[in-house]
mmCIF file of C-alpha atoms and ligand atoms in Angstrom:
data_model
loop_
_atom_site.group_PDB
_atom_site.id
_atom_site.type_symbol
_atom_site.label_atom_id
_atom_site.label_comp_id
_atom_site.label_asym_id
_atom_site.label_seq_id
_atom_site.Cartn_x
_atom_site.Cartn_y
_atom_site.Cartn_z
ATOM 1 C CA UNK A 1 0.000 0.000 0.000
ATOM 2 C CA UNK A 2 1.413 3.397 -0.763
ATOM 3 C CA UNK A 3 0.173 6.773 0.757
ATOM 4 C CA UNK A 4 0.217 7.423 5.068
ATOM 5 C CA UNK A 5 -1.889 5.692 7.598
ATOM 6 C CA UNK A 6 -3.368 9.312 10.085
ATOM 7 C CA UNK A 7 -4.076 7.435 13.685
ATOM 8 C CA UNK A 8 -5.047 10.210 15.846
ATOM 9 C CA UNK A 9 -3.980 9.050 19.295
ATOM 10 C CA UNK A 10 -0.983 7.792 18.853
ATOM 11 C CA UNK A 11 0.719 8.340 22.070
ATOM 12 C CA UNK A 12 -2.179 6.442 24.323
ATOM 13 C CA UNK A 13 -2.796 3.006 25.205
ATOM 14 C CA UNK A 14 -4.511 1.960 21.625
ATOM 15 C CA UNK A 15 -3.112 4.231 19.138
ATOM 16 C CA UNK A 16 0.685 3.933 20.480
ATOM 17 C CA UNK A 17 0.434 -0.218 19.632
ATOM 18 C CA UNK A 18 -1.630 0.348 16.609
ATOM 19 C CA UNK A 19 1.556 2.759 15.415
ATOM 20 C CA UNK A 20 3.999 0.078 16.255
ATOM 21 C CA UNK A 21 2.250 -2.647 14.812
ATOM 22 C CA UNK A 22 1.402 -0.421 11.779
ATOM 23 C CA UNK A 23 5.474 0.102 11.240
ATOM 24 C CA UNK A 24 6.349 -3.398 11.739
ATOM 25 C CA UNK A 25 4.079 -4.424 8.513
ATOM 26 C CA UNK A 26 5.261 -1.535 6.448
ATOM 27 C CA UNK A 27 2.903 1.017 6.743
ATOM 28 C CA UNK A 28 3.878 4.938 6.758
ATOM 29 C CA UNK A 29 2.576 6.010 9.822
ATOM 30 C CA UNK A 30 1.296 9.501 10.291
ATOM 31 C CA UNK A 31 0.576 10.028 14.095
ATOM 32 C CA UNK A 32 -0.792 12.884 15.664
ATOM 33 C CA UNK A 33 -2.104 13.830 19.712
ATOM 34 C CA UNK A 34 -1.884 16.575 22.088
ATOM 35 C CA UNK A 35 -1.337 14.777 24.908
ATOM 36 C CA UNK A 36 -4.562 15.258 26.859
ATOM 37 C CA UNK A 37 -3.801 15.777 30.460
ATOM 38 C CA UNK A 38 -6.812 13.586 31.615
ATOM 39 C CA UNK A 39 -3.805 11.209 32.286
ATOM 40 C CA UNK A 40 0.201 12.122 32.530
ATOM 41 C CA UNK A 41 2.334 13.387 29.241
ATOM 42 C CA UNK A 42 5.027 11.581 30.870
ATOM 43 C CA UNK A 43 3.278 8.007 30.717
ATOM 44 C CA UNK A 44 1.959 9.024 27.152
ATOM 45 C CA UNK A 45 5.372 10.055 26.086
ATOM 46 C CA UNK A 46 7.088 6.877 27.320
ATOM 47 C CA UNK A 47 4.467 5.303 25.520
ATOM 48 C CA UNK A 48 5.672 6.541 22.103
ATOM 49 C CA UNK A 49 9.318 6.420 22.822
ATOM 50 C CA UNK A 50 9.072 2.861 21.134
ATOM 51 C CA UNK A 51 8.943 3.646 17.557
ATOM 52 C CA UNK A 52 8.892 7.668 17.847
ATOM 53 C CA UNK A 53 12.645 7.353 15.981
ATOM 54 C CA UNK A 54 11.264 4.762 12.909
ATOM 55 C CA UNK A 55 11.946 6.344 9.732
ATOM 56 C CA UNK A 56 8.350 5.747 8.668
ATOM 57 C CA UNK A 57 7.075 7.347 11.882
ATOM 58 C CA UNK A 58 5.859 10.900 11.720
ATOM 59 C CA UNK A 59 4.762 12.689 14.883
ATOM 60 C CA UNK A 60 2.797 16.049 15.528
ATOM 61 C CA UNK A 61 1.802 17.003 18.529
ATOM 62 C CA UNK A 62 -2.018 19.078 18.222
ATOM 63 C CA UNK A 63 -5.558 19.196 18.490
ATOM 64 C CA UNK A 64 -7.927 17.525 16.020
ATOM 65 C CA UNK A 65 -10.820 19.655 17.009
ATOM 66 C CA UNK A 66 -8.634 22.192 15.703
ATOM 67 C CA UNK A 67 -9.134 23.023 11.621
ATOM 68 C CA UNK A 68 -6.526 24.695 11.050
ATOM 69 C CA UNK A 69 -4.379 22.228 12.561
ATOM 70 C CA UNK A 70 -6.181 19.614 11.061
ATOM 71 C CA UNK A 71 -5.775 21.240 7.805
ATOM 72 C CA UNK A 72 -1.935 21.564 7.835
ATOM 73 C CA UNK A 73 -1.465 18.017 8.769
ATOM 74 C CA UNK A 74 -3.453 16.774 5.933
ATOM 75 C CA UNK A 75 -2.169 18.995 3.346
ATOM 76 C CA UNK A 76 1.729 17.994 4.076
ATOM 77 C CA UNK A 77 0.973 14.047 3.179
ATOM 78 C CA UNK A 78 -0.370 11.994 0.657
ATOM 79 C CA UNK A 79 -2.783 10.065 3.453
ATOM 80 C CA UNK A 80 -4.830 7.093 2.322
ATOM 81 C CA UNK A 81 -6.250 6.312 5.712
ATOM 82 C CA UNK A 82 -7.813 7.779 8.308
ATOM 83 C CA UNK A 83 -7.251 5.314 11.904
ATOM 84 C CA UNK A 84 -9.277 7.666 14.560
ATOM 85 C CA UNK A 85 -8.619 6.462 17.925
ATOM 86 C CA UNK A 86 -8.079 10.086 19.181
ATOM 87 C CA UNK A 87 -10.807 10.695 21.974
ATOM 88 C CA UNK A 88 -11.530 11.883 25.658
ATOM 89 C CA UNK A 89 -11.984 8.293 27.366
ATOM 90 C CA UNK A 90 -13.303 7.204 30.713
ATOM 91 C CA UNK A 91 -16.886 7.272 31.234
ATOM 92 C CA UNK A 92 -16.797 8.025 34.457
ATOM 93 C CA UNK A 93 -14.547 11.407 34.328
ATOM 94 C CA UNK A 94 -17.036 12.771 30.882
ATOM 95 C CA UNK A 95 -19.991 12.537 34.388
ATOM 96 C CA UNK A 96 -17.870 15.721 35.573
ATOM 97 C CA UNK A 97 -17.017 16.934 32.057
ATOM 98 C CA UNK A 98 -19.625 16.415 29.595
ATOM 99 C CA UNK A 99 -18.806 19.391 27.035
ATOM 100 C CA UNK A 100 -15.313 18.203 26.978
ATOM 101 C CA UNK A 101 -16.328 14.773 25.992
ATOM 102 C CA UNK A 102 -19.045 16.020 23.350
ATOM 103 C CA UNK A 103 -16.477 18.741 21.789
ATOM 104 C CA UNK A 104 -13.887 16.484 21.632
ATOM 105 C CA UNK A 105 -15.308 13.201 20.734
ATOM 106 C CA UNK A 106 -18.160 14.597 18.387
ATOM 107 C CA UNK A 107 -16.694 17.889 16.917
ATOM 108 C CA UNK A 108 -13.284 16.358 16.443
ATOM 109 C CA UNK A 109 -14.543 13.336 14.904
ATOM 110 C CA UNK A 110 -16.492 16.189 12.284
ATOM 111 C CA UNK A 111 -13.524 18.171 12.075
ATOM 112 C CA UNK A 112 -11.026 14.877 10.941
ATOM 113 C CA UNK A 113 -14.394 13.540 8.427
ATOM 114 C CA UNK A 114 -14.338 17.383 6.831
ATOM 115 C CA UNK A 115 -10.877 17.521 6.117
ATOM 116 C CA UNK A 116 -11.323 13.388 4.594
ATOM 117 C CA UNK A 117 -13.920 15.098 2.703
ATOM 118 C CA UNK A 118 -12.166 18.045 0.892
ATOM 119 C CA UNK A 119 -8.923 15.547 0.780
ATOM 120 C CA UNK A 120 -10.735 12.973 -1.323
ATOM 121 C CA UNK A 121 -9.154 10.483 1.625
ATOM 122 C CA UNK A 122 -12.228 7.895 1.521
ATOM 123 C CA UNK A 123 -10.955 5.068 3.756
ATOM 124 C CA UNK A 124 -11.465 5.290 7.417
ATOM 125 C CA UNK A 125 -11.922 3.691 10.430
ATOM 126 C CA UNK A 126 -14.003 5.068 13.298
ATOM 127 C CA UNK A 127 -13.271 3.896 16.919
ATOM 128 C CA UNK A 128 -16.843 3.966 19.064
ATOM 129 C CA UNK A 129 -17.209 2.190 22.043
ATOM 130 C CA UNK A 130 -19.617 -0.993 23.882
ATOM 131 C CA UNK A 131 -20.831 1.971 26.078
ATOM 132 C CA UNK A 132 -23.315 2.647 23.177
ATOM 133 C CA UNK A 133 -25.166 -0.121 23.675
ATOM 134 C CA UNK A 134 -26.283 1.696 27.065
ATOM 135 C CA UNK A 135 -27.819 -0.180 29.636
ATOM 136 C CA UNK A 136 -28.923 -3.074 26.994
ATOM 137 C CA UNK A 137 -29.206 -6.297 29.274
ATOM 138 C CA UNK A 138 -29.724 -8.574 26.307
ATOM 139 C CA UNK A 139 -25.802 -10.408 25.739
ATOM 140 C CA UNK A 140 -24.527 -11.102 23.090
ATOM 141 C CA UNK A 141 -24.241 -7.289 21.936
ATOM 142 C CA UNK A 142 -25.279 -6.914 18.577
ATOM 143 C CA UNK A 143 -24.571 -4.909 15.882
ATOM 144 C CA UNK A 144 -27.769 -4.292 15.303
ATOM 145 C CA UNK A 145 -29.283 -3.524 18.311
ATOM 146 C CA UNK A 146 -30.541 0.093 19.437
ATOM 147 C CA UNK A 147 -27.329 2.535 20.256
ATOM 148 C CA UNK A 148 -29.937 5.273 21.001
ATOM 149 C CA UNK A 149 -29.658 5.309 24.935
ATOM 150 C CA UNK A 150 -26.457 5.656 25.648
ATOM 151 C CA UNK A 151 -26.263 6.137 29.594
ATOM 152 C CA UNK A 152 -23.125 8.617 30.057
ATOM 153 C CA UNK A 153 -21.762 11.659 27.767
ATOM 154 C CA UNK A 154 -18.672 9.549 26.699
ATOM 155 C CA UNK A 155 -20.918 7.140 25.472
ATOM 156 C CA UNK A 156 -23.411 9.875 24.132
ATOM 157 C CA UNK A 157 -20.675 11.407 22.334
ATOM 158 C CA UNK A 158 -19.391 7.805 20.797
ATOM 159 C CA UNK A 159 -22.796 8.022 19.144
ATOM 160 C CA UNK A 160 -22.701 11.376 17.882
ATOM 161 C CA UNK A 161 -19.131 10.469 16.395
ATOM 162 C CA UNK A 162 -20.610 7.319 14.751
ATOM 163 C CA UNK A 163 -23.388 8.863 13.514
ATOM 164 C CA UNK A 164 -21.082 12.134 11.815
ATOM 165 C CA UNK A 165 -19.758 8.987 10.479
ATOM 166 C CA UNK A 166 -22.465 7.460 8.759
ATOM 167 C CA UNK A 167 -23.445 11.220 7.290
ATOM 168 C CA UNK A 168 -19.744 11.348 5.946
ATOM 169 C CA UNK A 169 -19.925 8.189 4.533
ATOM 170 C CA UNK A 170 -23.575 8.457 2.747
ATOM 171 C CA UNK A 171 -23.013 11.866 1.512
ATOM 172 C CA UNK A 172 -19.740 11.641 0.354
ATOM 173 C CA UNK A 173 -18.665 8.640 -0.530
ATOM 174 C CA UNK A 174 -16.554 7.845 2.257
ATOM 175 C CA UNK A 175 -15.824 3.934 3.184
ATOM 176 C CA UNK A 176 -16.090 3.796 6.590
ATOM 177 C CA UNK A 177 -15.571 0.947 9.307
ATOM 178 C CA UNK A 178 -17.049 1.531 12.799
ATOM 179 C CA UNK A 179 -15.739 -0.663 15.480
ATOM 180 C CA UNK A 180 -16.713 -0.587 18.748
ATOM 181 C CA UNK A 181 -13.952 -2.043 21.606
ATOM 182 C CA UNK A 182 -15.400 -3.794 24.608
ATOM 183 C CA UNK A 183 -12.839 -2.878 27.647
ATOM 184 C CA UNK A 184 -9.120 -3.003 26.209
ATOM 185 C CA UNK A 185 -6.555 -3.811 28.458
ATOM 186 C CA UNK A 186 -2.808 -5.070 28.275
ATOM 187 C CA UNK A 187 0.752 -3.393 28.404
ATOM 188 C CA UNK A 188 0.431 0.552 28.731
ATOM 189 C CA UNK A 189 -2.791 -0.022 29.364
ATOM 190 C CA UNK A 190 -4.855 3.040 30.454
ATOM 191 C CA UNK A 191 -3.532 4.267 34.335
ATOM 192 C CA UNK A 192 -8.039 4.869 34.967
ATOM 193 C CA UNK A 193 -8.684 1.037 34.519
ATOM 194 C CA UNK A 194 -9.079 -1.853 36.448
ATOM 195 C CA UNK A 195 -7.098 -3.838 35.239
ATOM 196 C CA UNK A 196 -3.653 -1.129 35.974
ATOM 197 C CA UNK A 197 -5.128 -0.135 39.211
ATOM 198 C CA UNK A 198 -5.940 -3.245 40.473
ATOM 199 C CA UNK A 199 -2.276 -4.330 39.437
ATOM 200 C CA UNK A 200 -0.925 -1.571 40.869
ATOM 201 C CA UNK A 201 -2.764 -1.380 44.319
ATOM 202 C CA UNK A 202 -2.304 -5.002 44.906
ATOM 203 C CA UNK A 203 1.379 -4.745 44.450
ATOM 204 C CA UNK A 204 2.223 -1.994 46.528
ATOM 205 C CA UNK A 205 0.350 -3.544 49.229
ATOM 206 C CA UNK A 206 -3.037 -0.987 48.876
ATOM 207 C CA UNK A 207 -6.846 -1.942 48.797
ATOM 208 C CA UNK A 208 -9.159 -1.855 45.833
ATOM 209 C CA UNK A 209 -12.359 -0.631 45.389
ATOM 210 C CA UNK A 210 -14.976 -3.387 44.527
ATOM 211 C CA UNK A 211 -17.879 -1.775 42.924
ATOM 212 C CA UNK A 212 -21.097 -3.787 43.442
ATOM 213 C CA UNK A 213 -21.361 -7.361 44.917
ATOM 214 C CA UNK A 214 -19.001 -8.830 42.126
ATOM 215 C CA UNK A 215 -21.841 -9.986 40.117
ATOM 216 C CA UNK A 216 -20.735 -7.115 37.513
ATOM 217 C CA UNK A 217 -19.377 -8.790 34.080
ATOM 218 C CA UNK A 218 -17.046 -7.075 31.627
ATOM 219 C CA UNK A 219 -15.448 -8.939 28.315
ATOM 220 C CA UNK A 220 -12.046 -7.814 28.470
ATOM 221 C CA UNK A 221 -10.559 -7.766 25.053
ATOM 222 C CA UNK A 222 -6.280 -8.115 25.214
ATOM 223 C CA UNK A 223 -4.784 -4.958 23.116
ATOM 224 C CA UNK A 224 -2.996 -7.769 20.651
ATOM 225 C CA UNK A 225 -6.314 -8.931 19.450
ATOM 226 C CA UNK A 226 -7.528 -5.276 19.030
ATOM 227 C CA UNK A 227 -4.653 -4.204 16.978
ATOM 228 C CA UNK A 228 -5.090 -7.140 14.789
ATOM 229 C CA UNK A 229 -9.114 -6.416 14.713
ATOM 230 C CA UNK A 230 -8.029 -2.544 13.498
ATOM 231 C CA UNK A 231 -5.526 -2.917 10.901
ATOM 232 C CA UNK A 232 -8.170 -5.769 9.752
ATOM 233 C CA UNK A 233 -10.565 -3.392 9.351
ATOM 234 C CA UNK A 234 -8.496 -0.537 7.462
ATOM 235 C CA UNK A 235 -7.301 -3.217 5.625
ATOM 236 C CA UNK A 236 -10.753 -4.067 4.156
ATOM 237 C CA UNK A 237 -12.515 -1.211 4.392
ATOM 238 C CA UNK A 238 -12.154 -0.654 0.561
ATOM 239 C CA UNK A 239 -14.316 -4.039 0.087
ATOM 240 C CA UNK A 240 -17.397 -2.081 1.879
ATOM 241 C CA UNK A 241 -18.999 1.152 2.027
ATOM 242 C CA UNK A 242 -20.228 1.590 5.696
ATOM 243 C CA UNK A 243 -19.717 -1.111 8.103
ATOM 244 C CA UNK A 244 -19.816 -1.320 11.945
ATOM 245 C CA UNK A 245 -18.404 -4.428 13.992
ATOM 246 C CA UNK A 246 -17.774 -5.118 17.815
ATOM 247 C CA UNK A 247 -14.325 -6.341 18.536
ATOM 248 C CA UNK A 248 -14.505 -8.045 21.791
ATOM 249 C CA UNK A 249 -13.259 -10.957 23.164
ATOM 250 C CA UNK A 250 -16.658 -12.729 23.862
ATOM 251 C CA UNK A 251 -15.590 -14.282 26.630
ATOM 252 C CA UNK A 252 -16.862 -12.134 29.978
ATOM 253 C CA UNK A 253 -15.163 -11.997 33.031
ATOM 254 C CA UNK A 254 -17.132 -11.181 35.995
ATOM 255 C CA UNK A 255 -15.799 -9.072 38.966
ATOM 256 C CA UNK A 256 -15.705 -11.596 41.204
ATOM 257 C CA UNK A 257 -13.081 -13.688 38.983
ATOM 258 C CA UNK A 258 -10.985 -11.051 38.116
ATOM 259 C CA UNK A 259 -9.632 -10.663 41.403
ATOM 260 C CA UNK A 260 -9.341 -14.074 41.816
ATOM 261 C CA UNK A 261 -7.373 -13.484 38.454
ATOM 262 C CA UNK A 262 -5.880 -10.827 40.030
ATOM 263 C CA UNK A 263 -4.635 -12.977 43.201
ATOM 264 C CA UNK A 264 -3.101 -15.977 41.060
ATOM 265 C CA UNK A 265 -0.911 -14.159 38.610
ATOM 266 C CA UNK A 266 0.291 -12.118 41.516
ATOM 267 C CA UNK A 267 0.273 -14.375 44.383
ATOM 268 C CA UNK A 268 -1.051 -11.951 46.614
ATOM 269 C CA UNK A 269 -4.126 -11.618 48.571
ATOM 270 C CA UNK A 270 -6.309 -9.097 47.305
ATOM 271 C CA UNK A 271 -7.747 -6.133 49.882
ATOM 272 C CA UNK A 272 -10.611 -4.577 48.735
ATOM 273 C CA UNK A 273 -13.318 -1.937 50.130
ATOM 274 C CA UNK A 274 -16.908 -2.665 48.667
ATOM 275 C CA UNK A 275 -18.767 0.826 47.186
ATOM 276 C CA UNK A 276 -22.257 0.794 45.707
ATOM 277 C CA UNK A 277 -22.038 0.654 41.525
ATOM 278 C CA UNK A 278 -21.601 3.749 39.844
ATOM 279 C CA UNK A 279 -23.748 5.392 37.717
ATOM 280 C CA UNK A 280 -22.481 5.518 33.926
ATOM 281 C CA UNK A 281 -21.535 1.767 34.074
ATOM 282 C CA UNK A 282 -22.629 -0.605 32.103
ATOM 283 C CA UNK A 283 -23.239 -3.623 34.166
ATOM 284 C CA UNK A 284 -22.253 -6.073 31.910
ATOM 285 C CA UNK A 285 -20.984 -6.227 28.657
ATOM 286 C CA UNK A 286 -20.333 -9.107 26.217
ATOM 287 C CA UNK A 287 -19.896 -8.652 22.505
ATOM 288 C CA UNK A 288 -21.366 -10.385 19.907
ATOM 289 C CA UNK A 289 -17.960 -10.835 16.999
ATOM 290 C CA UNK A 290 -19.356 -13.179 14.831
ATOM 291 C CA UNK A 291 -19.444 -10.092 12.354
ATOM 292 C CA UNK A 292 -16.245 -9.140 12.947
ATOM 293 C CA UNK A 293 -14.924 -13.040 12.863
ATOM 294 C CA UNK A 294 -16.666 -13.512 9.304
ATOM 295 C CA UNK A 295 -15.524 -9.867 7.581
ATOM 296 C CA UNK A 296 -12.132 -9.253 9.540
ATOM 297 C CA UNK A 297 -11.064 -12.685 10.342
ATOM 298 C CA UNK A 298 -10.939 -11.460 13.943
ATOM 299 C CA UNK A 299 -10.258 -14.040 15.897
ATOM 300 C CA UNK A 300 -9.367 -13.139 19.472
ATOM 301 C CA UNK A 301 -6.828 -16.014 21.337
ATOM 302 C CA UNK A 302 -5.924 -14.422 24.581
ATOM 303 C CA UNK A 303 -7.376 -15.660 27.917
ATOM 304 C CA UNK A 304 -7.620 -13.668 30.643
ATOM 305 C CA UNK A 305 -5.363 -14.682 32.688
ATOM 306 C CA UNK A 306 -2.282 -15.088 29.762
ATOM 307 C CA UNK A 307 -3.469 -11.239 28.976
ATOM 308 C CA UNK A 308 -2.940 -10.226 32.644
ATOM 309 C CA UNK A 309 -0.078 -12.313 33.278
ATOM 310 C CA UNK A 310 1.704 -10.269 29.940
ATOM 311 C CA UNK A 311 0.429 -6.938 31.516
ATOM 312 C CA UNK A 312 2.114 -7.596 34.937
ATOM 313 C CA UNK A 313 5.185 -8.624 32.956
ATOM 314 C CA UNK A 314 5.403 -5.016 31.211
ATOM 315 C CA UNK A 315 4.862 -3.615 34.696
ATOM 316 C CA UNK A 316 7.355 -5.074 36.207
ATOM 317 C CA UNK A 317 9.971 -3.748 33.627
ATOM 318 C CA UNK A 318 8.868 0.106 34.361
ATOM 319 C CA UNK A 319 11.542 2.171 35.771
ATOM 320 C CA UNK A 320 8.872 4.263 36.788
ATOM 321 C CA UNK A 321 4.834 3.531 37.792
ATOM 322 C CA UNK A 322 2.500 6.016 37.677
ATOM 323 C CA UNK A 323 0.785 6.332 41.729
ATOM 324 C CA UNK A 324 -3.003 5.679 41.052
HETATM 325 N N1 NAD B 1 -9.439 1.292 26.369
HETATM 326 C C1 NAD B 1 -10.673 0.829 26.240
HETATM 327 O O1 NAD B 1 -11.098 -0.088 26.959
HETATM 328 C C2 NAD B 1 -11.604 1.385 25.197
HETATM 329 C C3 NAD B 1 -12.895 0.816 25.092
HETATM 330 C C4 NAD B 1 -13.760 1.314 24.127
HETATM 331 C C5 NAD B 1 -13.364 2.317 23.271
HETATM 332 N N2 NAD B 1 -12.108 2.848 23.418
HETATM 333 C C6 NAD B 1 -11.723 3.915 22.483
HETATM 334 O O2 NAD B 1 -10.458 3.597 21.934
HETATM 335 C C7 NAD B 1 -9.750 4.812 21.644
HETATM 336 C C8 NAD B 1 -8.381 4.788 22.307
HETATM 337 O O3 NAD B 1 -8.579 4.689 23.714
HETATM 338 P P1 NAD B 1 -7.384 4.461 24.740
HETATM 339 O O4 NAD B 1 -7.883 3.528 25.787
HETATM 340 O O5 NAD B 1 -6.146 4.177 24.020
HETATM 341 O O6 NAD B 1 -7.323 5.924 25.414
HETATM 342 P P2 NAD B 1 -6.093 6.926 25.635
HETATM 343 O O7 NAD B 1 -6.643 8.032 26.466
HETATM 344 O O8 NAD B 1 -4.919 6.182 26.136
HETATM 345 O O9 NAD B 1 -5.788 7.429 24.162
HETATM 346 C C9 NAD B 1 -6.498 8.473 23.545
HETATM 347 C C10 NAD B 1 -5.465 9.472 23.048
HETATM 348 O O10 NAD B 1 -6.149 10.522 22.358
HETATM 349 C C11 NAD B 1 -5.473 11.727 22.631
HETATM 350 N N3 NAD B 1 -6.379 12.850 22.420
HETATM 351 C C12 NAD B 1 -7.469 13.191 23.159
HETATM 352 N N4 NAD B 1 -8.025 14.308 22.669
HETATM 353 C C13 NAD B 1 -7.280 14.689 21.599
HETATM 354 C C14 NAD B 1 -7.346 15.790 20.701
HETATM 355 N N5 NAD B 1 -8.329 16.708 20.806
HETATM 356 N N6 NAD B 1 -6.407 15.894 19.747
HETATM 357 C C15 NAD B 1 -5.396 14.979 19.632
HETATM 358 N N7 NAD B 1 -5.298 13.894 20.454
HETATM 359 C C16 NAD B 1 -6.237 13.768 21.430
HETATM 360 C C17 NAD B 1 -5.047 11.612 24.091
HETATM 361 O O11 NAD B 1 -3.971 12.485 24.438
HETATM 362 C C18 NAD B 1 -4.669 10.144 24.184
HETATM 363 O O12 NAD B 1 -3.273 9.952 24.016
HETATM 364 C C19 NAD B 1 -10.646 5.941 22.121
HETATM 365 O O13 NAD B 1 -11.420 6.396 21.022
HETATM 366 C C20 NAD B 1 -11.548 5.279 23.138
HETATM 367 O O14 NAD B 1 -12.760 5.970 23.287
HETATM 368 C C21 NAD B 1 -11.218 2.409 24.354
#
């Protein structure tokens, strides 16, 4: 393939392996974030120190929402691809910050979809989110179910970016994949998520806080099977014209077990302090990929406990942790 790959986000969790992964099969790799301070620059920066000197790697540091950034990015390369996983995340920070999350996550998405438009750049892939599904209680998660309650502004604003997406694509010709992530976790995974904090707070000898009785279910989806899931998708996006799929692991873990999980891979006794659930939170999620396994090949392999074995690994080789 000739022309640049664009992933906004490319110094957070997603985006910074979807770079590296991108590089090692080739690509030209346009990346692009302003290091949003909703978690350290430091962490974000160490992050992209992996592949931040590969000769196919370009970096600018900026903000999508703005045009005129936007603009001068897209004018300097020949880009083929759009990869947006640029966004505000953590549903339960957009409860304190809604506008952030909608201008961000809605207007940005806009902004990057205007400047595909007047580029001619008609592949792209959209990242939304298993928070659109809401408070849906029916598992599997479908493609096809209703998206039109979602229950927090993140979520809200995933929907408003899909749905600039589906204008973009019907109006202008755009070929567009959609993929909603069910809770990614792995090495540099995000320092706001279970999985890290847990990690964290049973190493250094802290207690937890157990949302809920346990009962709570999440599929947990390893950051190796998402990468392969998104450069999948922008892959194949040229054989479709709008398409949305869940990339998940289908495989949920409930609450309960993960901190058993958490207790066996590090052989420590788990101290936790039990708080009502929150609101935002979906109380269980589990996606239906048999889309995503029949147009993408996606095929998730990772267990649970191999995927959180691997991210204690990488934590164990930080010089530095980030305190959460
Ligand atoms: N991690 C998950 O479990 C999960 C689940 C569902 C969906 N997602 C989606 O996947 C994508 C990546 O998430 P992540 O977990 O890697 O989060 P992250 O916060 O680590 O990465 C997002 C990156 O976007 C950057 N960013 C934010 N606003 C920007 C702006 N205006 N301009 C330029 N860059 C900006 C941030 O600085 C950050 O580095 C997001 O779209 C998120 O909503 C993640």
């Amino acid at each position: 393939m000739t022309g640049y790959i664009l992933v906004t986000g490319a110094a957070g969790f997603i985006g910074s392996h979807t770079c590296e992964t991108l590089l090692k099969r080739n690509y030209h790799v346009i990346g692009l974030d302003n290091f949003d301070p909703y978690y350290p620059r430091w962490v974000k920066e160490r992050n992209l120190s992996t592949f931040k000197n590969h000769p196919n790697f370009i970096f600018y540091e900026g903000d999508f929402t703005d045009s005129d950034f936007a603009r001068r990015v897209f004018d300097r390369h020949p880009i083929t691809h759009l990869v947006h996983l640029g966004a505000k995340a953590g549903v339960r920070n957009s409860l304190e910050n809604p506008l952030a999350y909608i201008h961000t996550n809605a207007h940005g998405t806009a902004t990057l979809l205007e400047e595909c438009r007047l580029k001619g750049i008609n592949k792209v892939v959209i990242v939304s989110s298993s928070s659109v599904y809401g408070g849906t209680t029916e598992v599997p998660f479908k493609e096809t179910d209703s998206i039109i309650h979602p229950m927090s502004p993140y979520a809200a604003s995933k929907v408003m970016s899909e749905a600039l997406a589906f204008t973009y694509h019907s109006l202008y010709d755009i070929q567009t994949s959609v993929l909603r992530f069910f809770t990614v976790y792995g090495p540099r995974g995000r320092p706001d998520m279970a999985p890290y904090i847990f990690l964290h707070r049973t190493l250094q000898g802290e207690s937890i806080i157990q949302y809920g009785d346990g009962s709570s279910g999440r599929d947990y989806t390893y950051i190796d099977d998402i990468v392969n899931g998104i450069i999948s998708a922008m892959e194949k996006t040229a054989q479709w014209n709008y398409e949305v799929f869940n990339l998940g692991n289908s495989s949920p873990v409930l609450l309960s077990e993960f901190i058993s999980t958490i207790e066996e891979v590090t052989g420590k006794t788990v101290s936790r302090v039990i708080k009502p659930n929150q609101p935002g939170d979906s109380p269980f999620t589990l996606a239906g990929i048999r889309k995503a396994q029949r147009m993408l090949d996606y095929s998730p392999e990772t267990s649970f406990k191999e995927g959180l074995t691997k991210t204690l690994e990488w934590y164990n080789s930080l010089d530095k942790v980030l305190m959460v």
